C-alpha positions as a LaTeX table, in Angstrom:
\begin{tabular}{lrrr}
\hline
Residue & $x$ (\AA) & $y$ (\AA) & $z$ (\AA) \\
\hline
Unk1 & $-42.49$ & $-41.06$ & 30.14 \\
Unk2 & $-44.69$ & $-38.83$ & 27.96 \\
Unk3 & $-43.93$ & $-35.79$ & 30.14 \\
Unk4 & $-40.19$ & $-36.53$ & 30.01 \\
Unk5 & $-40.28$ & $-36.93$ & 26.23 \\
Unk6 & $-42.24$ & $-33.68$ & 25.87 \\
Unk7 & $-39.77$ & $-31.80$ & 28.07 \\
Unk8 & $-36.85$ & $-33.21$ & 26.09 \\
Unk9 & $-38.47$ & $-32.16$ & 22.79 \\
Unk10 & $-39.11$ & $-28.61$ & 24.05 \\
Unk11 & $-35.54$ & $-28.34$ & 25.37 \\
Unk12 & $-34.15$ & $-29.57$ & 22.02 \\
Unk13 & $-36.12$ & $-26.98$ & 20.05 \\
Unk14 & $-35.08$ & $-24.21$ & 22.44 \\
Unk15 & $-31.43$ & $-25.21$ & 22.14 \\
Unk16 & $-31.62$ & $-25.34$ & 18.35 \\
Unk17 & $-33.34$ & $-21.97$ & 18.33 \\
Unk18 & $-30.61$ & $-20.38$ & 20.48 \\
Unk19 & $-27.84$ & $-21.90$ & 18.36 \\
Unk20 & $-29.52$ & $-20.81$ & 15.14 \\
Unk21 & $-30.02$ & $-17.30$ & 16.46 \\
Unk22 & $-26.42$ & $-16.98$ & 17.60 \\
Unk23 & $-24.89$ & $-18.36$ & 14.37 \\
Unk24 & $-27.06$ & $-16.64$ & 11.76 \\
Unk25 & $-24.97$ & $-14.08$ & 9.92 \\
Unk26 & $-26.57$ & $-10.99$ & 8.47 \\
Unk27 & $-24.98$ & $-8.73$ & 5.88 \\
Unk28 & $-24.87$ & $-5.04$ & 6.66 \\
Unk29 & $-26.92$ & $-2.82$ & 4.40 \\
Unk30 & $-25.31$ & 0.03 & 2.47 \\
Unk31 & $-23.56$ & 2.85 & 4.35 \\
Unk32 & $-26.42$ & 5.42 & 4.14 \\
Unk33 & $-28.91$ & 2.91 & 5.61 \\
Unk34 & $-26.49$ & 2.03 & 8.40 \\
Unk35 & $-25.99$ & 5.67 & 9.34 \\
Unk36 & $-29.74$ & 6.26 & 9.32 \\
Unk37 & $-30.09$ & 3.75 & 12.16 \\
Unk38 & $-27.90$ & 5.64 & 14.63 \\
Unk39 & $-29.34$ & 7.65 & 17.50 \\
Unk40 & $-27.43$ & 10.18 & 19.62 \\
Unk41 & $-26.54$ & 9.01 & 23.09 \\
Unk42 & $-26.56$ & 12.46 & 24.68 \\
Unk43 & $-29.38$ & 15.01 & 24.86 \\
Unk44 & $-29.50$ & 16.43 & 21.37 \\
Unk45 & $-32.46$ & 18.60 & 20.41 \\
Unk46 & $-32.45$ & 18.20 & 16.62 \\
Unk47 & $-29.99$ & 16.76 & 14.14 \\
Unk48 & $-29.52$ & 16.19 & 10.42 \\
Unk49 & $-27.33$ & 13.67 & 8.62 \\
Unk50 & $-25.96$ & 15.02 & 5.33 \\
Unk51 & $-24.35$ & 13.07 & 2.49 \\
Unk52 & $-22.04$ & 15.13 & 0.25 \\
Unk53 & $-21.07$ & 13.70 & $-3.14$ \\
Unk54 & $-19.01$ & 15.71 & $-5.64$ \\
Unk55 & $-19.84$ & 18.91 & $-3.77$ \\
Unk56 & $-23.61$ & 18.36 & $-3.62$ \\
Unk57 & $-25.25$ & 17.83 & $-0.22$ \\
Unk58 & $-28.23$ & 15.55 & 0.38 \\
Unk59 & $-30.05$ & 15.27 & 3.72 \\
Unk60 & $-30.56$ & 11.54 & 4.29 \\
Unk61 & $-31.91$ & 11.70 & 7.84 \\
Unk62 & $-33.76$ & 14.62 & 9.45 \\
Unk63 & $-34.62$ & 14.63 & 13.14 \\
Unk64 & $-35.98$ & 18.12 & 13.79 \\
Unk65 & $-35.04$ & 21.45 & 12.28 \\
Unk66 & $-31.44$ & 22.70 & 12.25 \\
Unk67 & $-30.24$ & 25.89 & 10.56 \\
Unk68 & $-26.79$ & 24.68 & 9.57 \\
Unk69 & $-23.97$ & 25.74 & 7.28 \\
Unk70 & $-22.90$ & 23.23 & 4.59 \\
Unk71 & $-19.57$ & 21.58 & 5.45 \\
Unk72 & $-16.68$ & 20.90 & 3.06 \\
Unk73 & $-15.27$ & 17.86 & 4.87 \\
Unk74 & $-16.63$ & 14.93 & 6.83 \\
Unk75 & $-16.32$ & 11.27 & 7.77 \\
Unk76 & $-16.56$ & 7.98 & 5.91 \\
Unk77 & $-17.20$ & 4.38 & 6.96 \\
Unk78 & $-15.64$ & 3.19 & 3.71 \\
Unk79 & $-12.71$ & 5.00 & 2.02 \\
Unk80 & $-14.04$ & 7.25 & $-0.73$ \\
Unk81 & $-12.34$ & 10.41 & $-1.95$ \\
Unk82 & $-15.37$ & 11.77 & $-3.78$ \\
Unk83 & $-17.95$ & 11.75 & $-0.99$ \\
Unk84 & $-18.36$ & 12.14 & 2.77 \\
Unk85 & $-20.94$ & 12.51 & 5.52 \\
Unk86 & $-21.42$ & 15.00 & 8.32 \\
Unk87 & $-23.96$ & 15.64 & 11.06 \\
Unk88 & $-25.32$ & 19.03 & 12.09 \\
Unk89 & $-27.07$ & 19.11 & 15.47 \\
Unk90 & $-28.41$ & 21.68 & 17.89 \\
Unk91 & $-27.61$ & 21.50 & 21.58 \\
Unk92 & $-28.16$ & 24.26 & 24.12 \\
Unk93 & $-29.20$ & 26.69 & 21.38 \\
Unk94 & $-25.95$ & 26.17 & 19.46 \\
Unk95 & $-25.34$ & 24.33 & 16.18 \\
Unk96 & $-22.48$ & 21.81 & 16.25 \\
Unk97 & $-20.97$ & 19.57 & 13.57 \\
Unk98 & $-19.67$ & 16.00 & 13.43 \\
Unk99 & $-17.04$ & 15.75 & 10.68 \\
Unk100 & $-14.81$ & 12.85 & 11.81 \\
Unk101 & $-15.27$ & 9.29 & 13.06 \\
Unk102 & $-14.01$ & 10.12 & 16.57 \\
Unk103 & $-16.73$ & 12.76 & 16.90 \\
Unk104 & $-19.25$ & 10.28 & 15.48 \\
Unk105 & $-18.27$ & 7.74 & 18.13 \\
Unk106 & $-18.93$ & 10.27 & 20.90 \\
Unk107 & $-22.21$ & 11.28 & 19.27 \\
Unk108 & $-23.50$ & 7.68 & 19.24 \\
Unk109 & $-22.13$ & 6.98 & 22.74 \\
Unk110 & $-24.18$ & 3.97 & 23.91 \\
Unk111 & $-24.39$ & 1.08 & 21.44 \\
Unk112 & $-27.97$ & $-0.10$ & 20.87 \\
Unk113 & $-27.61$ & $-2.25$ & 17.74 \\
Unk114 & $-25.04$ & $-3.89$ & 15.46 \\
Unk115 & $-25.10$ & $-0.92$ & 13.10 \\
Unk116 & $-24.09$ & 1.46 & 15.88 \\
Unk117 & $-21.37$ & $-1.00$ & 16.92 \\
Unk118 & $-19.92$ & $-0.86$ & 13.38 \\
Unk119 & $-20.13$ & 2.94 & 13.37 \\
Unk120 & $-18.30$ & 3.20 & 16.69 \\
Unk121 & $-15.59$ & 0.77 & 15.54 \\
Unk122 & $-14.90$ & 3.02 & 12.54 \\
Unk123 & $-13.00$ & 5.26 & 14.99 \\
Unk124 & $-10.52$ & 2.37 & 15.41 \\
Unk125 & $-10.02$ & 1.96 & 11.67 \\
Unk126 & $-12.54$ & $-0.83$ & 11.03 \\
Unk127 & $-14.85$ & $-0.56$ & 8.04 \\
Unk128 & $-17.78$ & $-2.24$ & 6.34 \\
Unk129 & $-16.33$ & $-3.25$ & 2.99 \\
Unk130 & $-19.28$ & $-3.02$ & 0.61 \\
Unk131 & $-17.36$ & $-4.91$ & $-2.08$ \\
Unk132 & $-16.60$ & $-7.92$ & 0.17 \\
Unk133 & $-19.51$ & $-8.24$ & 2.59 \\
Unk134 & $-19.08$ & $-12.01$ & 2.95 \\
Unk135 & $-15.68$ & $-11.35$ & 4.53 \\
Unk136 & $-15.86$ & $-7.82$ & 5.91 \\
Unk137 & $-19.43$ & $-6.62$ & 6.07 \\
Unk138 & $-21.61$ & $-8.91$ & 8.15 \\
Unk139 & $-22.47$ & $-9.78$ & 11.74 \\
Unk140 & $-24.27$ & $-12.16$ & 14.04 \\
Unk141 & $-25.30$ & $-11.84$ & 17.66 \\
Unk142 & $-26.39$ & $-13.69$ & 20.76 \\
Unk143 & $-27.88$ & $-12.49$ & 24.03 \\
Unk144 & $-24.59$ & $-11.02$ & 25.26 \\
Unk145 & $-22.55$ & $-9.90$ & 22.24 \\
Unk146 & $-22.40$ & $-8.63$ & 18.70 \\
Unk147 & $-19.88$ & $-10.42$ & 16.46 \\
Unk148 & $-18.90$ & $-8.17$ & 13.57 \\
Unk149 & $-16.87$ & $-9.24$ & 10.54 \\
Unk150 & $-15.17$ & $-6.03$ & 9.43 \\
Unk151 & $-12.25$ & $-4.95$ & 7.30 \\
Unk152 & $-9.30$ & $-2.72$ & 8.03 \\
Unk153 & $-6.75$ & $-1.06$ & 5.78 \\
Unk154 & $-3.51$ & $-2.54$ & 7.14 \\
Unk155 & $-1.08$ & $-1.15$ & 4.55 \\
Unk156 & $-1.21$ & 1.96 & 2.39 \\
Unk157 & 2.27 & 1.21 & 1.10 \\
Unk158 & 3.16 & $-1.38$ & $-1.49$ \\
Unk159 & 1.29 & $-3.67$ & $-1.54$ \\
Unk160 & $-1.99$ & $-1.95$ & $-0.62$ \\
Unk161 & $-3.54$ & $-4.40$ & 1.82 \\
Unk162 & $-6.79$ & $-5.09$ & 3.65 \\
Unk163 & $-7.29$ & $-7.55$ & 6.51 \\
Unk164 & $-10.58$ & $-8.84$ & 7.90 \\
Unk165 & $-11.38$ & $-9.31$ & 11.58 \\
Unk166 & $-14.15$ & $-10.66$ & 13.78 \\
Unk167 & $-14.71$ & $-8.11$ & 16.55 \\
Unk168 & $-16.74$ & $-9.08$ & 19.61 \\
Unk169 & $-18.65$ & $-6.19$ & 21.22 \\
Unk170 & $-20.46$ & $-6.60$ & 24.54 \\
Unk171 & $-24.10$ & $-5.48$ & 24.32 \\
Unk172 & $-24.28$ & $-4.19$ & 27.89 \\
Unk173 & $-21.03$ & $-2.21$ & 28.08 \\
Unk174 & $-20.17$ & $-1.58$ & 24.41 \\
Unk175 & $-16.62$ & $-2.78$ & 25.16 \\
Unk176 & $-14.59$ & $-4.87$ & 22.69 \\
Unk177 & $-13.85$ & $-8.18$ & 24.40 \\
Unk178 & $-12.10$ & $-10.00$ & 21.56 \\
Unk179 & $-10.57$ & $-9.34$ & 18.13 \\
Unk180 & $-9.86$ & $-12.29$ & 15.84 \\
Unk181 & $-7.51$ & $-11.73$ & 12.89 \\
Unk182 & $-8.88$ & $-13.66$ & 9.89 \\
Unk183 & $-6.04$ & $-12.75$ & 7.55 \\
Unk184 & $-5.49$ & $-10.65$ & 4.44 \\
Unk185 & $-8.23$ & $-10.61$ & 1.82 \\
Unk186 & $-6.91$ & $-7.93$ & $-0.56$ \\
Unk187 & $-3.33$ & $-7.32$ & $-1.66$ \\
Unk188 & $-2.78$ & $-4.94$ & $-4.58$ \\
Unk189 & 0.49 & $-3.98$ & $-6.27$ \\
Unk190 & 1.06 & $-1.07$ & $-8.60$ \\
Unk191 & 3.65 & $-0.83$ & $-11.38$ \\
Unk192 & 6.12 & 1.11 & $-9.24$ \\
Unk193 & 6.18 & $-1.47$ & $-6.43$ \\
Unk194 & 9.72 & $-2.70$ & $-5.84$ \\
Unk195 & 8.29 & $-5.94$ & $-4.41$ \\
Unk196 & 5.74 & $-6.49$ & $-7.17$ \\
Unk197 & 5.87 & $-10.28$ & $-7.80$ \\
Unk198 & 5.10 & $-9.82$ & $-11.51$ \\
Unk199 & 8.09 & $-7.50$ & $-11.94$ \\
Unk200 & 10.33 & $-9.89$ & $-10.01$ \\
Unk201 & 9.39 & $-12.73$ & $-12.38$ \\
Unk202 & 10.24 & $-10.57$ & $-15.39$ \\
Unk203 & 13.63 & $-9.62$ & $-13.90$ \\
Unk204 & 14.52 & $-13.29$ & $-13.43$ \\
Unk205 & 14.30 & $-13.86$ & $-17.18$ \\
Unk206 & 17.77 & $-12.68$ & $-18.22$ \\
Unk207 & 18.07 & $-11.39$ & $-21.76$ \\
Unk208 & 21.19 & $-12.31$ & $-23.85$ \\
Unk209 & 23.98 & $-9.78$ & $-23.38$ \\
Unk210 & 25.28 & $-7.77$ & $-26.36$ \\
Unk211 & 28.86 & $-9.11$ & $-25.89$ \\
Unk212 & 27.62 & $-12.68$ & $-26.13$ \\
Unk213 & 25.77 & $-11.89$ & $-29.35$ \\
Unk214 & 28.99 & $-10.54$ & $-30.92$ \\
Unk215 & 30.92 & $-13.74$ & $-30.08$ \\
Unk216 & 28.38 & $-15.95$ & $-31.81$ \\
Unk217 & 29.92 & $-17.09$ & $-35.19$ \\
Unk218 & 28.03 & $-16.14$ & $-38.33$ \\
Unk219 & 26.78 & $-18.93$ & $-40.58$ \\
Unk220 & 27.81 & $-18.82$ & $-44.26$ \\
\hline
\end{tabular}
């Protein structure tokens, strides 16, 4: 009886530990820290990750020496018109550059952590929304998969719209096995939007016409 009870207790704690591990959500760090955790999948001699903000470049990760030329365009994991990132790396005695998310995906190649999974998914339009990490900037994992809650810009027209998804990425293959649509979490209208609900409410309030004002008898 004692052995059975002990085995049951151990099994219960193991089960709770597995469930806790698989359900614990972790928020992604900021974009620079995420990018610093990537490693190239192919044989790259040396590489440097550069952050450019308002025309000024800052090397935020250095892995060896690379004599590179500053770039004037690059990639982003979160839409930002004033800054971008790029990677300069040497391979076979030649300096190459990563300036878009598709090139970044090829550079990472094999996914070794949740951060790299998020970086690779950026090539499909997903992003870590630093302003809404509870909805679109966190992840959890189990022994087989990463489960990433990410955002995506689903409309650049009126209204500007973001939707959040839970994307399941297999740890062994790096393949996306499931995408769950969790709905819209941002919907912004500007003044020129024809379908702006505020403007529609204003239009419904009809003002008195000039002809009707003329017909109204004057009081003496």
